[in-house]
Coordinates of C-alpha atoms in Angstrom, one line a residue:
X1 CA 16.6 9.3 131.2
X2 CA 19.6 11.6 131.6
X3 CA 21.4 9.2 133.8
X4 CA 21.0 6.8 130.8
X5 CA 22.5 9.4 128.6
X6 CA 25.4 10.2 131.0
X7 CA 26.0 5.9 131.1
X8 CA 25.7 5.7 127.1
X9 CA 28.1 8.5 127.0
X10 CA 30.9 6.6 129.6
X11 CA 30.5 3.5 127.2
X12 CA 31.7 5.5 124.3
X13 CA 34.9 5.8 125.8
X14 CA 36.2 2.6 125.8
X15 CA 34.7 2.2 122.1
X16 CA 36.5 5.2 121.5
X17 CA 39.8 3.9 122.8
X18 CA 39.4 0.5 120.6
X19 CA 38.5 2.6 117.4
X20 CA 41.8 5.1 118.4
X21 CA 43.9 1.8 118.6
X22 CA 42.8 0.5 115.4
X23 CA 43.1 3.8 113.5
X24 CA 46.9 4.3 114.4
X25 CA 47.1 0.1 113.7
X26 CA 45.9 0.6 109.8
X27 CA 47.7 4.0 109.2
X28 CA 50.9 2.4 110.4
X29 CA 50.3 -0.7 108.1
X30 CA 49.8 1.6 105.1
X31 CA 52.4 2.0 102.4
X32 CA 54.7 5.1 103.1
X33 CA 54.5 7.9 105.8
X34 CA 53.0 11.4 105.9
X35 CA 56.1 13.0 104.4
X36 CA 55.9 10.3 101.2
X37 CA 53.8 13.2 99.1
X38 CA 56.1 15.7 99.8
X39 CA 59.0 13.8 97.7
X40 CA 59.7 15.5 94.4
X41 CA 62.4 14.4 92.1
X42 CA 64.5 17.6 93.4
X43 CA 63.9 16.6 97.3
X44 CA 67.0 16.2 99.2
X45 CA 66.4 12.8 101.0
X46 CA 68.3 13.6 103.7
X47 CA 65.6 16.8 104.2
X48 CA 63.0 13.7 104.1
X49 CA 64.9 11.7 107.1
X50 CA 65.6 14.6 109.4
X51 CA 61.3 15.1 109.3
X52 CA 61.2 11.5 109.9
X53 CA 63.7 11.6 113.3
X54 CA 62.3 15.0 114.3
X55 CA 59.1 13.9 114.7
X56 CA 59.2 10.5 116.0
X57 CA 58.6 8.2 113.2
X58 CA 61.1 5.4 114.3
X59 CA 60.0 5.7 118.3
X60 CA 58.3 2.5 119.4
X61 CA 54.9 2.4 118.7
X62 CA 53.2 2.4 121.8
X63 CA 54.9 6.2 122.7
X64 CA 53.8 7.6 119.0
X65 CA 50.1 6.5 120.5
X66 CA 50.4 8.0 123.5
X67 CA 51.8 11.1 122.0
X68 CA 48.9 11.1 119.7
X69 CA 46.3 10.1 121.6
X70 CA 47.5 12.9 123.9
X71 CA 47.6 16.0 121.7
X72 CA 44.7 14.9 120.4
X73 CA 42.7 15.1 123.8
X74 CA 44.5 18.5 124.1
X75 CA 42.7 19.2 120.5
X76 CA 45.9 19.4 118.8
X77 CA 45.4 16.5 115.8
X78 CA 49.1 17.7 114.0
X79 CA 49.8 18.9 111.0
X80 CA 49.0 18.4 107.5
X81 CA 51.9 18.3 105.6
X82 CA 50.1 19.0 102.3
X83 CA 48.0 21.9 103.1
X84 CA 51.2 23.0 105.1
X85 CA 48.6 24.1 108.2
X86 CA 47.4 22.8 111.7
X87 CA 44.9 19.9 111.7
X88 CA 42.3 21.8 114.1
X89 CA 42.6 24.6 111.7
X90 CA 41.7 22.8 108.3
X91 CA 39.0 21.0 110.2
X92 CA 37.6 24.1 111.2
X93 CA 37.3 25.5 107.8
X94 CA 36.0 22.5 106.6
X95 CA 33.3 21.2 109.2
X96 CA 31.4 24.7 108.6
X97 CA 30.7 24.2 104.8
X98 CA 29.5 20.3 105.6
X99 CA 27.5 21.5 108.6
X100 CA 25.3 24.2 106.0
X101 CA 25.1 21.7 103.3
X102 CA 24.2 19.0 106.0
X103 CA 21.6 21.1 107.6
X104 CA 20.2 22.3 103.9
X105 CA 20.0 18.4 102.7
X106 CA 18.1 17.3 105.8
X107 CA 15.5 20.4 105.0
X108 CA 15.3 19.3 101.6
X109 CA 14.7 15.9 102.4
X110 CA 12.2 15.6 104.9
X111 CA 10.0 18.7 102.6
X112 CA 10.1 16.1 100.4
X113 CA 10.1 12.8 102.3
X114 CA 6.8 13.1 104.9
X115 CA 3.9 14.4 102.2
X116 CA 5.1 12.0 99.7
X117 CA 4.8 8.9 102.3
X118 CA 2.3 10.3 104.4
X119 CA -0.1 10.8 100.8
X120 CA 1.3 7.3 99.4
X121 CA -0.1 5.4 102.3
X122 CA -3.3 7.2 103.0
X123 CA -4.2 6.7 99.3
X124 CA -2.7 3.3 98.6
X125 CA -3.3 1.7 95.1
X126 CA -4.6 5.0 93.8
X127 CA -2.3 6.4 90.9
X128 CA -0.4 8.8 93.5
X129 CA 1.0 5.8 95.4
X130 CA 1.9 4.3 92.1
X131 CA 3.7 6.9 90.9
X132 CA 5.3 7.3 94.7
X133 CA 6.6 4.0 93.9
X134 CA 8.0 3.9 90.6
X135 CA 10.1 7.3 91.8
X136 CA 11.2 5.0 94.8
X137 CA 12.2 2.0 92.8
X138 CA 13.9 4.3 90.4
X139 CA 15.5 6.5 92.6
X140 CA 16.9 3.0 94.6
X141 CA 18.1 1.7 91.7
X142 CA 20.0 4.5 90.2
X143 CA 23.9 4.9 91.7
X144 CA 24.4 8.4 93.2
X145 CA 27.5 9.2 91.8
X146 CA 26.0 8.4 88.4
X147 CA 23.0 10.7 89.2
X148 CA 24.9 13.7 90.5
X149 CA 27.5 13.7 87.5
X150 CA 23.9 14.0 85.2
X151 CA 22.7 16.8 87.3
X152 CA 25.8 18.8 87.4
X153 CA 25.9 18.1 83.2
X154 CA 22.4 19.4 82.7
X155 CA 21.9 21.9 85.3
X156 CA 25.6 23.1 85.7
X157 CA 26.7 23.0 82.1
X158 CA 24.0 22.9 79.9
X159 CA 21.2 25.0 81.3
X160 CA 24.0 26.8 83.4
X161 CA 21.5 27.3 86.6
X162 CA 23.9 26.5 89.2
X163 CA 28.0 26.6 89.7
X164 CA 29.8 22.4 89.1
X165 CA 32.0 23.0 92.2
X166 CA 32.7 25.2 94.6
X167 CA 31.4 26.9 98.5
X168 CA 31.3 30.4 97.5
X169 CA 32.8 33.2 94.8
X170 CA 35.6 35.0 95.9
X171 CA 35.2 38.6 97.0
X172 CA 31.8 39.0 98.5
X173 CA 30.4 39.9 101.6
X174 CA 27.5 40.6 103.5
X175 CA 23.9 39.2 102.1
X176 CA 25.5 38.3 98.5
X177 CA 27.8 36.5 99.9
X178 CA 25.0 34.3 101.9
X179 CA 22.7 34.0 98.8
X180 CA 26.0 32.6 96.7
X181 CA 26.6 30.2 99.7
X182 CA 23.5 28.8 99.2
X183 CA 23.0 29.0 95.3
X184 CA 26.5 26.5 95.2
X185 CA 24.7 24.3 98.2
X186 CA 21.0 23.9 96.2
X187 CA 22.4 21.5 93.4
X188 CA 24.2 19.0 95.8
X189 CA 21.4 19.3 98.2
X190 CA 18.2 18.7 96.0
X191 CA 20.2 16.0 94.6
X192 CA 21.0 14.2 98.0
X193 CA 17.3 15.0 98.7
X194 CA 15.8 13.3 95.8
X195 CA 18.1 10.1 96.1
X196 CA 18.2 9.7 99.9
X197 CA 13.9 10.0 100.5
X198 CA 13.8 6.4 99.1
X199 CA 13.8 4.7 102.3
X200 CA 12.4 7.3 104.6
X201 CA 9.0 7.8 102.1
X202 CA 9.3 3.5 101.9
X203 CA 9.3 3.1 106.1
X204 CA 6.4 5.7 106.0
X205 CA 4.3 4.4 103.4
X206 CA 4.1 0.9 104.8
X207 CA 3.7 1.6 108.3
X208 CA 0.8 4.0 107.5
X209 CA -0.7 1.2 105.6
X210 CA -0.3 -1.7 108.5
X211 CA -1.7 1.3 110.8
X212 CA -5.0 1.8 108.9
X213 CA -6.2 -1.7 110.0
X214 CA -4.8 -1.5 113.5
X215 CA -7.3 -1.7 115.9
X216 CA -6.8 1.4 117.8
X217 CA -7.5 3.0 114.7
X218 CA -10.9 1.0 114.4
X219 CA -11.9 2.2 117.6
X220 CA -11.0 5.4 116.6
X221 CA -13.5 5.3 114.1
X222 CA -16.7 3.6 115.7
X223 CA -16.2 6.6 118.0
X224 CA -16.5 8.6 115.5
X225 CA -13.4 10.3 115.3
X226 CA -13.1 12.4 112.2
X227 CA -10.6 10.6 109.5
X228 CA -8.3 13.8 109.5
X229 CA -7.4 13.4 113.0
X230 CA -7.3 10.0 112.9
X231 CA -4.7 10.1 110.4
X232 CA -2.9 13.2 112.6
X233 CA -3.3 12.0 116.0
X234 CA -3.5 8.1 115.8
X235 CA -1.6 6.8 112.5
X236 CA 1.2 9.4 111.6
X237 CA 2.8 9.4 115.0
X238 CA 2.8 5.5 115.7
X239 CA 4.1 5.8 112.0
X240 CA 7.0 8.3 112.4
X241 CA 8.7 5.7 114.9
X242 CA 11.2 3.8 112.4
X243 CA 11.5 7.3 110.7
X244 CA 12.9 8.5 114.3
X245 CA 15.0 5.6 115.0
X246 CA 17.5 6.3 111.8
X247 CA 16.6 10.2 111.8
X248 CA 19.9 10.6 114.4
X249 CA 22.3 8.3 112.3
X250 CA 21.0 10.8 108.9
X251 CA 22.3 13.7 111.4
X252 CA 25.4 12.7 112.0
X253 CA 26.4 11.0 109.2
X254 CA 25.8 14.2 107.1
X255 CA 27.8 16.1 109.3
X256 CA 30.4 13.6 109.4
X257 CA 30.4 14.5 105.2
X258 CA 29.1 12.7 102.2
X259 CA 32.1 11.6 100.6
X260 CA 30.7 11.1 97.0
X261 CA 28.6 14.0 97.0
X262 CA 31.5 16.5 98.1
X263 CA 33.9 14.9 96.2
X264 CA 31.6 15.1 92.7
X265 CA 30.3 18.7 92.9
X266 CA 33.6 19.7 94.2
X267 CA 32.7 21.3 97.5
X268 CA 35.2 21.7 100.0
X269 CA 34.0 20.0 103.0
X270 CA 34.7 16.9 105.4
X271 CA 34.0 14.5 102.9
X272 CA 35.7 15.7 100.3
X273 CA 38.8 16.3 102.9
X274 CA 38.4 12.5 103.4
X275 CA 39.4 11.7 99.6
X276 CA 42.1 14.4 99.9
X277 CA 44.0 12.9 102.4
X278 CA 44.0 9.8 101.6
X279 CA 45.5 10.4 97.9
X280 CA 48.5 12.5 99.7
X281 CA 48.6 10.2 101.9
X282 CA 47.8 13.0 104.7
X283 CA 47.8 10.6 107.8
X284 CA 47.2 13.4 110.5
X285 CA 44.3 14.7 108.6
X286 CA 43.0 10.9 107.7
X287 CA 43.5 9.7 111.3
X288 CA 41.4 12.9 112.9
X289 CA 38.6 12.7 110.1
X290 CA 38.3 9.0 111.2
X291 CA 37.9 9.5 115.0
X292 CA 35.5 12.3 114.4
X293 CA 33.7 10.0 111.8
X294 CA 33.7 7.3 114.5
X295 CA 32.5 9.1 117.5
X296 CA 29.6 10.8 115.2
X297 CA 28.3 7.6 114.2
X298 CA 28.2 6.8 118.4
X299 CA 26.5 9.9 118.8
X300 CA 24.3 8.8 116.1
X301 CA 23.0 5.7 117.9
X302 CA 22.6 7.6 121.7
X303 CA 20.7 10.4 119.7
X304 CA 18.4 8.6 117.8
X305 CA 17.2 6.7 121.1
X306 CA 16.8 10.0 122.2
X307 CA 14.8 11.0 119.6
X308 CA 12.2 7.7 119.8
X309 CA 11.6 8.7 123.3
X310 CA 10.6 12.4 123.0
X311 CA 8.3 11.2 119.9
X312 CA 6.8 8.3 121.7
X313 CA 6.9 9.0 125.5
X314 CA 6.2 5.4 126.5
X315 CA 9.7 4.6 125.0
X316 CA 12.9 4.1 127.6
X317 CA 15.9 3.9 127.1
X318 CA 17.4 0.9 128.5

């Protein structure tokens, strides 16, 4: 399996290169250049030119790629000319707060996720399943940015539970500070909880049902094979299969940073970077987010095979 892995990982690379290509393409085509924000009606444009010259913007293109593509395997992404610091360094600050929130949303979800489908399709057409529906149809249909702006209007300004924006309150340390990290992640995170469960307790709920007249699980039975470990040993682990295959895409792509969720309850991580950038037209900091967006979303795809074969060991990866 590992050489597998090790191939997977050698056929990123030339994905990688084709995504790099494109990236540098599309921020060339856009309107303007990374020192475009920084004009003012007081900005000498001569100030504005000498950036330009100094740092290569009328070489050919192919030699800004290679410079670019070159720091940038050297970890040096550039600068962002609107938060007037290094690329690595605002990435750094950034990818910890998504990681946490990430990490928190995932807990929240699957606590939530597995009993609900696991109980729905067990019990099907009782009043539990239908009520396990109805919340799935509802929470399906509703728009997430409409859903979080309610949240943060009833439980951030009305019943004032939780902070509307924000990673932390300045001047704490030690265990407060922890505990206020994590009262300004619970809002965005039960809220990405409730929404994103749809199709996870969906997948669950009908491949419990298709398993229940399987016939291993018949079998099962006229062996005489309690129903409890039926359900544990035979049905939820066949069942957990299409959970697993998009469990390593959930990963990554909350890592990567939930660009309506960070941007809405105003917390500073990748995603909300994302929208940042892209209204200062901060191509250094666009152009890195997008690789690192890209190559997650490959990792997403290697580590969900991955995952498939550890739950179900007759699984290869081919």
């Amino acid at each position: 399996m590992w050489k597998t892995v090790l191939r997977r990982f050698l056929l990123m690379i030339p994905q990688l290169v084709i995504l790099s290509i494109l990236v540098f393409i599309l921020a060339k085509l856009m309107p303007g250049d990374p020192f475009t924000g920084m004009i003012t009606p007081t900005t000498d444009p001569k100030q504005i030119e000498a950036l330009r010259i100094k740092y290569g913007f009328y070489d050919p293109w192919y030699q800004q790629y290679w410079r670019w593509i070159t720091n940038m395997f050297h970890g040096d992404f550039g600068t962002s000319y609107t938060f007037k610091m290094s690329v690595s360094a605002l990435l750094g600050q950034r990818i910890g707060n998504t990681f946490w929130l990430a990490l928190l949303c995932l807990i929240f979800m699957y606590t939530l996720a597995l009993p609900l489908g696991i109980l729905s399709g067990r019990y099907s057409g009782s009043k539990f399943d239908k009520a396990v529906t109805f919340y799935n149809f509802v929470t399906y249909a509703i728009p997430g940015f409409i859903f979080y702006l309610l949240m943060i209007l009833l439980f951030a300004y009305t019943l004032h539970w939780f902070p509307a924006s924000g990673s932390v309150d300045p001047g704490l340390s030690g265990f407060s500070y922890i505990l206020n990290r994590l009262h300004h992640m619970l809002l965005p995170a039960i809220c990405y909880a409730l929404i994103a469960t749809t199709g996870t307790v969906q997948y669950l709920r009908n491949e419990i049902i298709d398993a229940k007249s399987s016939d291993y699980v018949r079998t099962a039975r006229s062996k005489g094979v309690p129903i409890d470990k039926v359900y544990s040993h035979h049905i939820f682990r066949n069942s957990l299969l299409p959970i697993a295959a998009f469990f390593g895409f959930q990963i990554t792509g909350l890592i990567s940073g939930s660009v309506f969720m960070e941007t809405i309850f105003g917390y500073p991580g990748m995603g909300k970077l994302f929208i940042e950038a892209v209204l200062s037209r901060d191509y250094s900091v666009l152009t890195a987010l997008i690789m690192i967006f890209g190559f997650l979303t490959l990792l997403g795809s290697l580590l969900s095979d991955i995952i498939m074969s550890i739950v179900d060991p007759r699984i290869r990866i081919e």
